[in-house]
Structures are given as structure tokens and as C-alpha cells.
């Protein structure tokens, strides 16, 4: 069964159970300041759960593009992804636990054909209803495990919103795949039990302080990652061996001349490059642009990681565009926006990767110079200050500096680097305080009636205006003497204010 077939089968199955199929939404959440990126199928369902909007039907199902920043560092293993597709069925105050569990079981065993004896379930501690509905499916009691909030309570997505106890479904890949411990079971942490689905029993709206109030009606939110389920039905132990990833991995292999499956480190680098290239393509396709903050930074970080891991495979010229092209070709029938924005996506990738390549090259030159400094050449230790400068100014990860150093017999002063990082954090904290605590000698301190200075810089960079107030040491003054330092507050300003002092 291909990934495409799996996606279609899921939607058909739930359509058959009276669900309205709705299109997935953008990776950039609409009107949702609590989230950086769409991280689950339920994101667009939130206003329905909260009773803020009337749903087009009480039963909905979708295939949703998702992006999870929490897993970036884990990418490279066999199952964690930043970008993935989530299949979900939702009940907005309609059916609840009984149907959800029965239908998940029916779909997985009868339509995906997963053998019953490979399946396990986990439930929230005291959720006896869920326990009994699992028993009804035929699941033996000893394969229904109970866990606390950490494992079996889902949400909210972001800092507030709908949440509730959940039940997870696991597939046992077999003893030979895992840690081999007799105690190995779902949530062990090894690769043996793959979580293939989550059924959330949405019951609460949680506020920013963690207070929970009941939702208008108990509701359902389920999620099944296509990639992991495709791996199971295709008899693979890794998502990268499914038809969803093989063409991309082949492309990385062709570009780098490296074979997948021969060396652990090479394999892991190939997986990172493959996964990140796919994620980058979808992010730009939905309008995310590289930048130093927010979702733009997520994109930039992903692209840089992909380029760096590419170097480990010997790819030192821009190459990400080529993997993006394959991604677009492979996914455009499901996500036509990729094809529509193809030129734009490829251009942005190429520009950003080229720019990073130049940064990387200047950084490499700098490392050469550092290593050639006589005092450093003799100790063979790259000082923490230099490692930090490479990191801070050139975006050079410490591990890269270490690796380059090691290849020439140098070590890096990691403690010194950590000290510099600490200093940086202190500086950042001071800057944050700057704006609010009146640390600027001549900044606003006691003046509360002037809130915002109108910014006129969009129409011109010169402005004739009035001085509203003058400040010395944070206090308003009527006059200042020649030579005295002071701050002034203007009626309008063409200066663009970003943060305190800038
Ligand atoms: N919201 C749950 C999840 O993301 C189920 O869809 O796992």
C-alpha cells in the first residue's frame, strides 16, 4: 500500500462514517497567535471545539500538513520528522470515546491490515471507559497500559486551548528491533514500539496559567502520521524506506555518490538532508521566508542544518534545490500550491543556501587564521572566545568548529565557549530589561503619559517636529545646559524603533 493509497483510504473510511472531508490548512496558522506553525490536524478545528465558530459538520476528517519544531534535533533517527502529514477524524460534540476507539481499530486492522497481535494501546491513568472500549475490540487487558499526564494527556497546542486525556496506539515491530530488555513495552524509548495514532478525548480549555475549564461539549481529535503508518504497512522499520521518502533519499544518494545502508553516520546525515529538504520546501510553499526570528528562523535553521549535514556527505555546492524539485514532483498532486509556487520555492532555497555557503566559507577562512596564530598553534586549543565568535557572527555550530579543529589535531575550549554563551545570555537579559526598567541613562523613566511616538519613516526620512519632553537621567526636565547629555521625546519620528536603544 503506497502512502497515497493510505491517505485516500483513511479519508474514504471516515467519509463512510458520516464525516465531512475538509482540506488541510496552511502551515502558517490563521488568526492563532498561540502557535508558530500548524502542529496538528486539530489546529483549524480549535474554534469549533471552543464553541467560537459553527463547524460545517459535527464530524470532520482531514489530511493536515504539520510541522513540529520540538523534534528538530531528533531528526536523523528512523521515525522523527519535523514536517509530516497527519490524518485525523474529529467530532465536535458528536460521538465520543466508544466510536473513536472502535473505528480506529476497524481502520487499522481491517483496512490497513495490521495484525491484531502486534497492536497495543495506552490510556490515561483512571480512564476506565477507554479501557473497556479497548477490551471490546478484542485487545487483551495486559496490552492496555495506563500512563500519567506526561504520556496520555494531550495539548494544548501552544500555551492555551483545547486539551484532554488521550489514548495512543502502538505497533510492535518485534523484539529484534528494540532494546531487548524483558521490560520493553510502549513508551520504553527504544525503536520497538512505534506510536501510530493518538486519540484525544477533548474535554477542557486550558488557559495560559494552566487552569482548565470544560469545553462546551466533549469532543474528539485524532491523529495518525502517514509516514509511520506507511512504514508499518510496507513492512519497513524506518519511514525513510517508504515510498514517501525513497525518491528523495535516492536523490541525495545520486548527488553525493554515497550509498544508504552502509554506514550509520552517513545514513543519519542522509536522513537529515532528506527530511529537512522536504520540510524547507513545504515551509516556503506556505509563505515562510528565511529570517532571524520566528518561523523564518525555523526555516533558516533547517536549511543550514541540511547544508551542513550535506557537507558531511561531500556536498559542498548548493544542492538542496534539487531535492526540493523531487519533493514538489512527488507531492504536487496532493498539495498543488507546491507546483504553483515552484519557481519561488526553488529561488529562495538557492539564494539562502548560496548565502549560507559564503558565510560558511568566510568562517572556514577564519578558522584557518585562528589555527595559524602562533599561541594557538602551539597549544592546539581553539579558545572559547573564538569558538563563540564563529558561532555568533558566522552561525558556525560548535560541533562544526570542533570537527574542523579535530581534523587538524586541534581541540576546542568548550568551557570557555560556555562562559561566552553565559555572558551573551546576560547581555540579552540586560537588553530585555532596557525597555521596561528605565536603565537608559537618558531614557523614559517617570513619564507615563507618552505611550507611543507616531512613526513617519515610511513616507520620508526627515521630519520637522516638536520636542514634547526632555529627559536627564530618566527624569523630565524643563531645560538642559550646553554639553549636557539628554534624551528627547518627539511628537513624531522618522527613526524606526526596534528595541530599547536601537
Ligand atoms: N492532536 C493530537 C496529536 O497531534 C491528535 O491529533 O497527536
XYZ file of C-alpha atoms and ligand atoms in Angstrom:
509
model
C 0.000 0.000 0.000
C 1.521 3.329 -1.038
C 1.401 6.480 1.065
C -1.077 7.909 -1.439
C -3.355 4.897 -1.082
C -3.165 5.097 2.699
C -4.148 8.773 2.692
C -7.086 8.151 0.357
C -8.241 5.070 2.265
C -8.378 6.964 5.555
C -10.480 9.777 4.137
C -12.828 7.352 2.349
C -13.245 5.305 5.505
C -14.276 8.294 7.590
C -16.440 9.702 4.825
C -18.238 6.370 5.024
C -18.762 7.018 8.747
C -20.549 10.299 8.038
C -17.558 12.683 8.189
C -17.198 15.742 6.005
C -13.736 15.794 4.432
C -12.177 19.227 4.808
C -8.939 20.413 3.179
C -5.884 20.706 5.409
C -4.861 24.269 6.224
C -1.610 26.202 5.750
C 1.482 25.576 7.885
C 1.066 29.198 8.963
C -1.848 29.128 11.418
C -4.656 31.556 10.625
C -5.586 34.009 13.384
C -3.842 31.929 16.030
C -1.182 33.862 17.923
C -0.631 30.903 20.288
C 1.181 28.907 17.589
C 4.270 29.431 15.463
C 3.370 26.709 12.977
C 0.498 24.296 12.436
C 1.499 21.337 14.576
C -1.596 19.120 14.393
C -4.772 18.499 12.439
C -6.784 19.961 15.301
C -5.349 23.447 14.864
C -8.030 24.530 12.393
C -10.679 22.711 14.482
C -9.907 24.687 17.668
C -12.558 27.400 17.201
C -15.185 24.657 16.703
C -14.126 22.825 19.872
C -14.219 26.101 21.797
C -17.700 26.929 20.509
C -16.430 30.112 18.838
C -17.433 29.037 15.319
C -20.077 26.707 13.951
C -18.424 23.724 12.184
C -19.531 22.773 8.648
C -20.400 19.365 10.139
C -20.167 17.771 13.615
C -17.979 15.053 12.046
C -14.896 16.171 10.151
C -11.818 14.467 8.707
C -8.676 15.833 7.074
C -5.130 15.267 5.999
C -3.055 18.059 7.533
C 0.466 19.309 6.813
C 2.171 19.565 10.204
C 5.462 20.962 11.423
C 6.963 20.319 14.866
C 9.976 22.325 15.935
C 10.330 20.238 19.092
C 11.815 17.367 17.137
C 14.455 19.150 15.022
C 17.385 17.705 16.966
C 15.945 14.200 16.846
C 15.737 14.136 13.083
C 18.259 11.654 11.755
C 16.797 8.684 13.628
C 14.321 6.394 11.899
C 10.987 7.941 12.853
C 11.147 11.584 13.995
C 10.205 14.228 11.485
C 9.781 17.981 11.564
C 7.361 18.023 8.652
C 4.776 15.275 8.373
C 1.234 14.625 7.215
C -1.377 13.863 9.835
C -4.622 12.061 9.122
C -7.363 12.935 11.571
C -11.035 12.453 12.319
C -12.810 14.938 14.555
C -16.050 15.017 16.471
C -17.320 18.419 17.517
C -19.616 17.478 20.367
C -20.902 14.451 18.440
C -19.534 10.922 19.076
C -17.039 10.284 21.877
C -14.730 7.541 23.125
C -16.697 4.441 22.112
C -16.906 5.141 18.375
C -13.423 6.674 18.253
C -11.742 3.556 19.595
C -13.914 1.149 17.611
C -13.333 2.985 14.317
C -9.591 3.397 14.855
C -9.376 -0.353 15.463
C -11.539 -1.168 12.457
C -9.477 1.058 10.168
C -6.110 -0.179 11.356
C -6.879 -3.893 11.441
C -9.349 -4.304 8.583
C -8.332 -1.595 6.130
C -4.619 -1.227 6.797
C -4.449 -4.945 7.575
C -2.216 -4.631 10.629
C -2.145 -7.918 12.573
C -4.097 -7.583 15.821
C -1.458 -9.292 17.912
C 1.078 -6.565 17.072
C -1.101 -3.769 18.457
C -1.015 -2.210 21.929
C -2.858 0.711 23.492
C -2.085 3.185 26.228
C -4.686 5.156 28.178
C -4.803 7.863 30.825
C -4.445 6.578 34.406
C -8.052 6.326 35.553
C -9.782 6.234 32.184
C -11.782 3.041 32.715
C -14.188 3.914 29.893
C -11.348 3.888 27.378
C -10.058 0.675 28.959
C -13.403 -1.064 28.489
C -13.835 0.145 24.900
C -10.397 -1.245 24.089
C -11.422 -4.573 25.670
C -14.497 -4.519 23.401
C -12.241 -4.503 20.334
C -10.667 -7.737 21.487
C -7.440 -6.173 22.765
C -6.190 -8.234 25.747
C -6.203 -6.370 29.095
C -2.441 -6.759 29.535
C -1.797 -4.827 26.328
C -3.726 -1.775 27.523
C -1.260 0.223 29.606
C -2.007 3.182 31.865
C 0.221 6.286 31.983
C 0.033 9.755 33.552
C -0.232 13.274 32.147
C 3.171 13.227 30.527
C 2.270 10.418 28.132
C -1.514 10.315 27.987
C -2.789 13.834 28.256
C -2.663 15.809 25.021
C -2.463 19.546 24.490
C -2.935 22.327 24.462
C -1.141 23.031 21.216
C 0.668 26.245 22.120
C 0.250 27.906 25.512
C -3.525 27.587 25.780
C -6.549 25.935 24.176
C -8.394 22.613 23.945
C -6.823 19.565 25.593
C -7.762 16.290 27.235
C -6.750 12.770 28.215
C -5.797 10.581 25.302
C -5.227 7.031 24.197
C -2.310 6.039 21.991
C -1.972 3.104 19.640
C 1.356 1.325 19.232
C 2.652 -1.172 16.724
C 5.209 -3.726 17.874
C 7.982 -4.010 15.269
C 9.316 -7.075 17.030
C 11.921 -7.961 19.633
C 14.773 -7.844 17.149
C 14.231 -4.107 16.592
C 14.273 -2.857 20.181
C 16.475 -2.654 23.236
C 15.991 -6.336 24.058
C 15.145 -5.687 27.723
C 12.450 -8.007 29.091
C 10.614 -4.930 30.379
C 10.447 -3.349 26.895
C 6.910 -2.013 26.238
C 5.213 1.031 24.683
C 6.890 4.289 25.822
C 10.133 2.393 26.532
C 12.058 4.921 24.480
C 13.642 2.408 22.091
C 12.543 1.821 18.485
C 10.492 -1.330 19.040
C 7.022 0.097 19.730
C 6.050 2.761 17.184
C 3.288 5.125 18.140
C 0.991 5.063 15.113
C -2.008 7.012 16.334
C -3.336 9.297 19.055
C -6.984 9.559 20.055
C -7.589 12.679 22.124
C -10.706 12.924 24.245
C -11.006 16.711 24.162
C -12.682 17.899 27.310
C -11.005 21.069 28.565
C -9.948 24.539 27.550
C -6.686 25.336 29.319
C -5.687 28.958 29.888
C -2.179 30.396 29.989
C -1.931 29.762 33.724
C -2.819 26.099 33.385
C -6.416 26.416 34.631
C -8.786 24.023 32.919
C -12.470 24.650 32.241
C -14.769 22.204 30.441
C -15.285 22.642 26.690
C -18.869 23.341 25.573
C -19.124 19.616 24.676
C -16.731 16.659 24.956
C -15.124 16.266 21.540
C -12.686 14.083 19.634
C -9.386 14.819 17.902
C -7.369 12.001 16.409
C -4.068 11.962 14.591
C -2.214 9.331 12.575
C 1.098 10.211 10.942
C 1.050 8.955 7.356
C 4.793 8.291 7.260
C 4.952 5.973 10.274
C 1.822 4.104 9.246
C 3.184 3.717 5.722
C 6.362 2.228 7.222
C 4.319 -0.333 9.155
C 2.070 -1.361 6.258
C 5.043 -1.503 3.893
C 6.890 -3.780 6.313
C 9.710 -1.275 6.977
C 11.319 -0.261 10.230
C 12.062 3.289 9.118
C 9.958 5.992 7.491
C 12.822 6.663 5.083
C 12.356 3.273 3.455
C 8.743 4.006 2.484
C 7.674 5.166 -0.962
C 7.209 8.645 0.540
C 10.931 9.073 1.137
C 12.770 6.650 -1.161
C 12.788 9.003 -4.196
C 14.227 11.788 -2.012
C 16.823 9.553 -0.435
C 17.772 8.296 -3.904
C 18.289 11.886 -4.980
C 20.618 12.554 -2.009
C 22.451 9.357 -2.861
C 22.839 10.320 -6.510
C 24.057 13.830 -5.654
C 26.545 12.703 -3.023
C 27.617 9.392 -4.516
C 27.006 7.781 -1.099
C 25.021 4.597 -0.628
C 22.305 4.393 2.012
C 22.553 1.494 4.446
C 26.305 1.014 4.688
C 27.456 3.352 7.465
C 25.462 4.658 10.431
C 26.808 8.190 10.354
C 26.367 8.554 6.618
C 22.838 7.141 6.872
C 21.931 9.573 9.601
C 23.296 12.558 7.626
C 21.376 11.380 4.557
C 18.178 11.217 6.588
C 18.684 14.742 7.971
C 19.312 16.160 4.495
C 16.288 14.340 3.074
C 13.922 15.282 5.865
C 14.963 18.906 6.129
C 14.841 19.455 2.359
C 11.255 18.266 2.357
C 10.370 20.496 5.321
C 12.000 23.553 3.736
C 10.032 23.027 0.522
C 6.706 22.938 2.346
C 7.533 25.887 4.630
C 8.441 28.178 1.735
C 5.477 26.827 -0.226
C 3.228 28.190 2.518
C 4.932 31.579 2.515
C 7.557 31.297 5.262
C 10.664 33.334 4.380
C 14.136 32.874 5.901
C 14.813 35.334 8.723
C 16.386 35.553 12.155
C 13.218 35.183 14.143
C 10.004 33.232 14.474
C 9.041 30.803 11.766
C 11.577 32.382 9.420
C 14.291 31.297 11.828
C 12.934 27.760 11.932
C 13.247 27.688 8.154
C 16.745 29.170 8.220
C 17.864 26.725 10.893
C 16.508 23.771 8.933
C 18.167 24.898 5.725
C 21.518 25.449 7.461
C 21.373 22.068 9.141
C 20.600 20.431 5.811
C 23.510 22.251 4.151
C 25.902 21.347 6.986
C 24.928 17.684 7.009
C 25.242 17.793 3.225
C 28.882 18.813 3.650
C 29.422 15.682 5.692
C 28.312 13.800 2.615
C 30.769 15.764 0.499
C 28.104 18.100 -0.917
C 29.850 21.461 -0.799
C 27.953 23.221 -3.580
C 24.274 24.269 -3.327
C 22.202 21.120 -3.794
C 19.000 21.497 -1.763
C 17.059 22.838 -4.708
C 17.353 19.511 -6.477
C 15.798 17.600 -3.585
C 13.074 20.237 -3.371
C 12.263 19.639 -7.036
C 11.735 15.941 -6.390
C 9.599 16.754 -3.330
C 7.399 19.018 -5.448
C 7.058 16.433 -8.197
C 6.132 13.769 -5.676
C 3.622 15.773 -3.628
C 2.081 18.268 -6.068
C -1.000 16.124 -6.732
C -1.927 16.429 -3.036
C -0.548 19.933 -2.468
C -0.969 21.866 -5.739
C 0.391 25.025 -4.065
C 3.863 23.488 -4.341
C 3.656 23.369 -8.122
C 2.094 26.826 -8.326
C 4.938 28.304 -6.305
C 7.689 26.069 -7.613
C 9.906 28.822 -9.090
C 9.584 30.918 -5.979
C 10.410 27.983 -3.673
C 13.451 26.976 -5.686
C 14.749 30.549 -5.943
C 14.501 31.184 -2.226
C 16.259 27.903 -1.435
C 19.050 28.653 -3.870
C 19.569 32.211 -2.638
C 19.586 31.267 1.022
C 21.828 28.265 0.527
C 24.297 30.257 -1.572
C 24.404 32.949 1.073
C 24.988 30.421 3.808
C 27.710 28.797 1.695
C 29.515 32.150 1.563
C 29.134 32.605 5.319
C 30.456 29.131 5.815
C 33.442 29.821 3.587
C 34.329 33.043 5.432
C 34.019 31.103 8.680
C 36.327 28.401 7.364
C 38.898 31.028 6.401
C 38.640 32.499 9.867
C 39.253 29.118 11.476
C 42.361 28.749 9.340
C 43.630 32.109 10.561
C 42.840 31.260 14.155
C 44.700 27.972 13.930
C 47.652 29.744 12.360
C 48.006 32.203 15.288
C 51.335 31.245 16.955
C 49.985 30.983 20.529
C 47.097 28.790 19.386
C 49.254 26.785 17.030
C 51.494 25.831 19.934
C 48.735 24.831 22.409
C 46.499 23.282 19.728
C 43.453 24.596 21.595
C 40.996 26.929 19.889
C 39.980 29.460 22.593
C 36.363 29.717 23.732
C 36.141 33.365 22.616
C 36.991 32.364 19.055
C 34.597 29.433 19.040
C 31.926 31.812 20.279
C 32.732 34.453 17.649
C 32.434 31.813 14.928
C 29.103 30.759 16.358
C 27.706 34.211 16.995
C 28.901 36.015 13.880
C 29.077 33.251 11.310
C 26.382 30.853 12.532
C 29.009 28.130 12.940
C 27.746 25.385 15.245
C 30.286 24.391 17.902
C 30.289 20.823 16.674
C 31.409 22.002 13.245
C 34.281 24.043 14.688
C 35.234 21.012 16.815
C 35.190 18.744 13.811
C 37.255 21.025 11.624
C 39.688 21.537 14.507
C 39.899 17.808 15.209
C 40.714 17.029 11.607
C 43.833 19.197 12.081
C 44.727 17.988 15.558
C 43.138 20.909 17.460
C 40.651 20.728 20.310
C 38.185 23.450 21.257
C 37.823 25.105 24.652
C 34.216 24.157 25.333
C 34.195 25.567 28.853
C 35.370 28.911 27.536
C 32.669 28.752 24.895
C 30.018 28.075 27.556
C 31.287 31.064 29.549
C 30.921 33.293 26.489
C 27.413 31.921 25.911
C 26.536 32.792 29.504
C 27.824 36.313 29.048
C 25.732 36.570 25.890
C 22.644 35.469 27.817
C 23.332 38.073 30.485
C 23.672 40.733 27.800
C 20.399 39.621 26.209
C 18.693 39.832 29.586
C 20.032 43.322 30.122
C 18.695 44.376 26.725
C 15.284 42.992 27.619
C 15.223 44.986 30.828
C 16.349 48.055 28.978
C 12.955 48.903 27.555
C 10.900 48.495 30.686
C 13.084 49.253 33.674
C 14.441 52.578 32.535
C 18.072 51.543 32.519
C 18.958 54.024 29.830
C 20.523 56.998 31.440
C 18.503 59.447 29.432
C 15.545 57.269 28.587
C 11.970 57.273 29.728
C 11.594 56.528 33.395
C 8.966 58.547 35.159
C 6.985 59.648 32.180
C 3.890 57.579 31.759
C 1.617 59.798 29.699
C 3.611 59.454 26.468
C 2.920 55.965 25.197
C 3.832 55.782 21.533
C 5.599 58.151 19.215
C 3.983 58.088 15.763
C 6.441 56.690 13.208
C 6.633 58.661 9.956
C 9.607 56.861 8.410
C 7.594 55.092 5.738
C 6.960 58.337 3.872
C 10.270 60.086 4.453
C 13.470 60.063 6.487
C 13.396 63.745 7.512
C 10.782 65.325 9.747
C 10.295 68.797 11.196
C 8.552 68.316 14.512
C 8.224 69.384 18.117
C 10.109 68.315 21.215
C 7.493 67.113 23.697
C 9.801 66.354 26.556
C 13.460 66.287 27.559
C 14.974 63.755 29.891
C 18.055 63.707 32.061
C 18.758 60.530 33.997
C 15.238 59.336 33.282
C 13.537 62.455 34.672
C 11.691 65.090 32.751
C 13.446 68.473 32.724
C 12.444 71.933 31.544
C 15.869 72.885 30.222
C 19.264 71.450 29.586
C 22.646 73.074 29.691
C 25.090 73.155 26.836
C 27.191 69.992 26.820
C 24.761 68.061 28.988
C 23.597 64.660 27.735
C 19.844 64.284 27.425
C 17.092 62.315 25.769
C 14.315 63.937 23.799
C 10.801 62.764 23.035
C 9.468 63.964 19.696
C 5.898 64.426 18.504
C 6.705 62.209 15.501
C 9.834 60.395 14.500
C 11.353 59.002 11.320
C 13.605 56.722 13.445
C 12.462 53.140 13.444
C 12.476 51.783 16.986
C 13.058 48.048 17.338
C 14.141 47.548 20.907
C 15.497 49.684 23.692
C 18.369 51.770 22.395
C 18.467 50.602 18.824
N -3.771 16.346 18.450
C -3.238 15.027 18.550
C -1.840 14.933 18.021
O -1.374 15.857 17.441
C -4.108 14.075 17.792
O -4.451 14.607 16.578
O -1.182 13.957 18.208
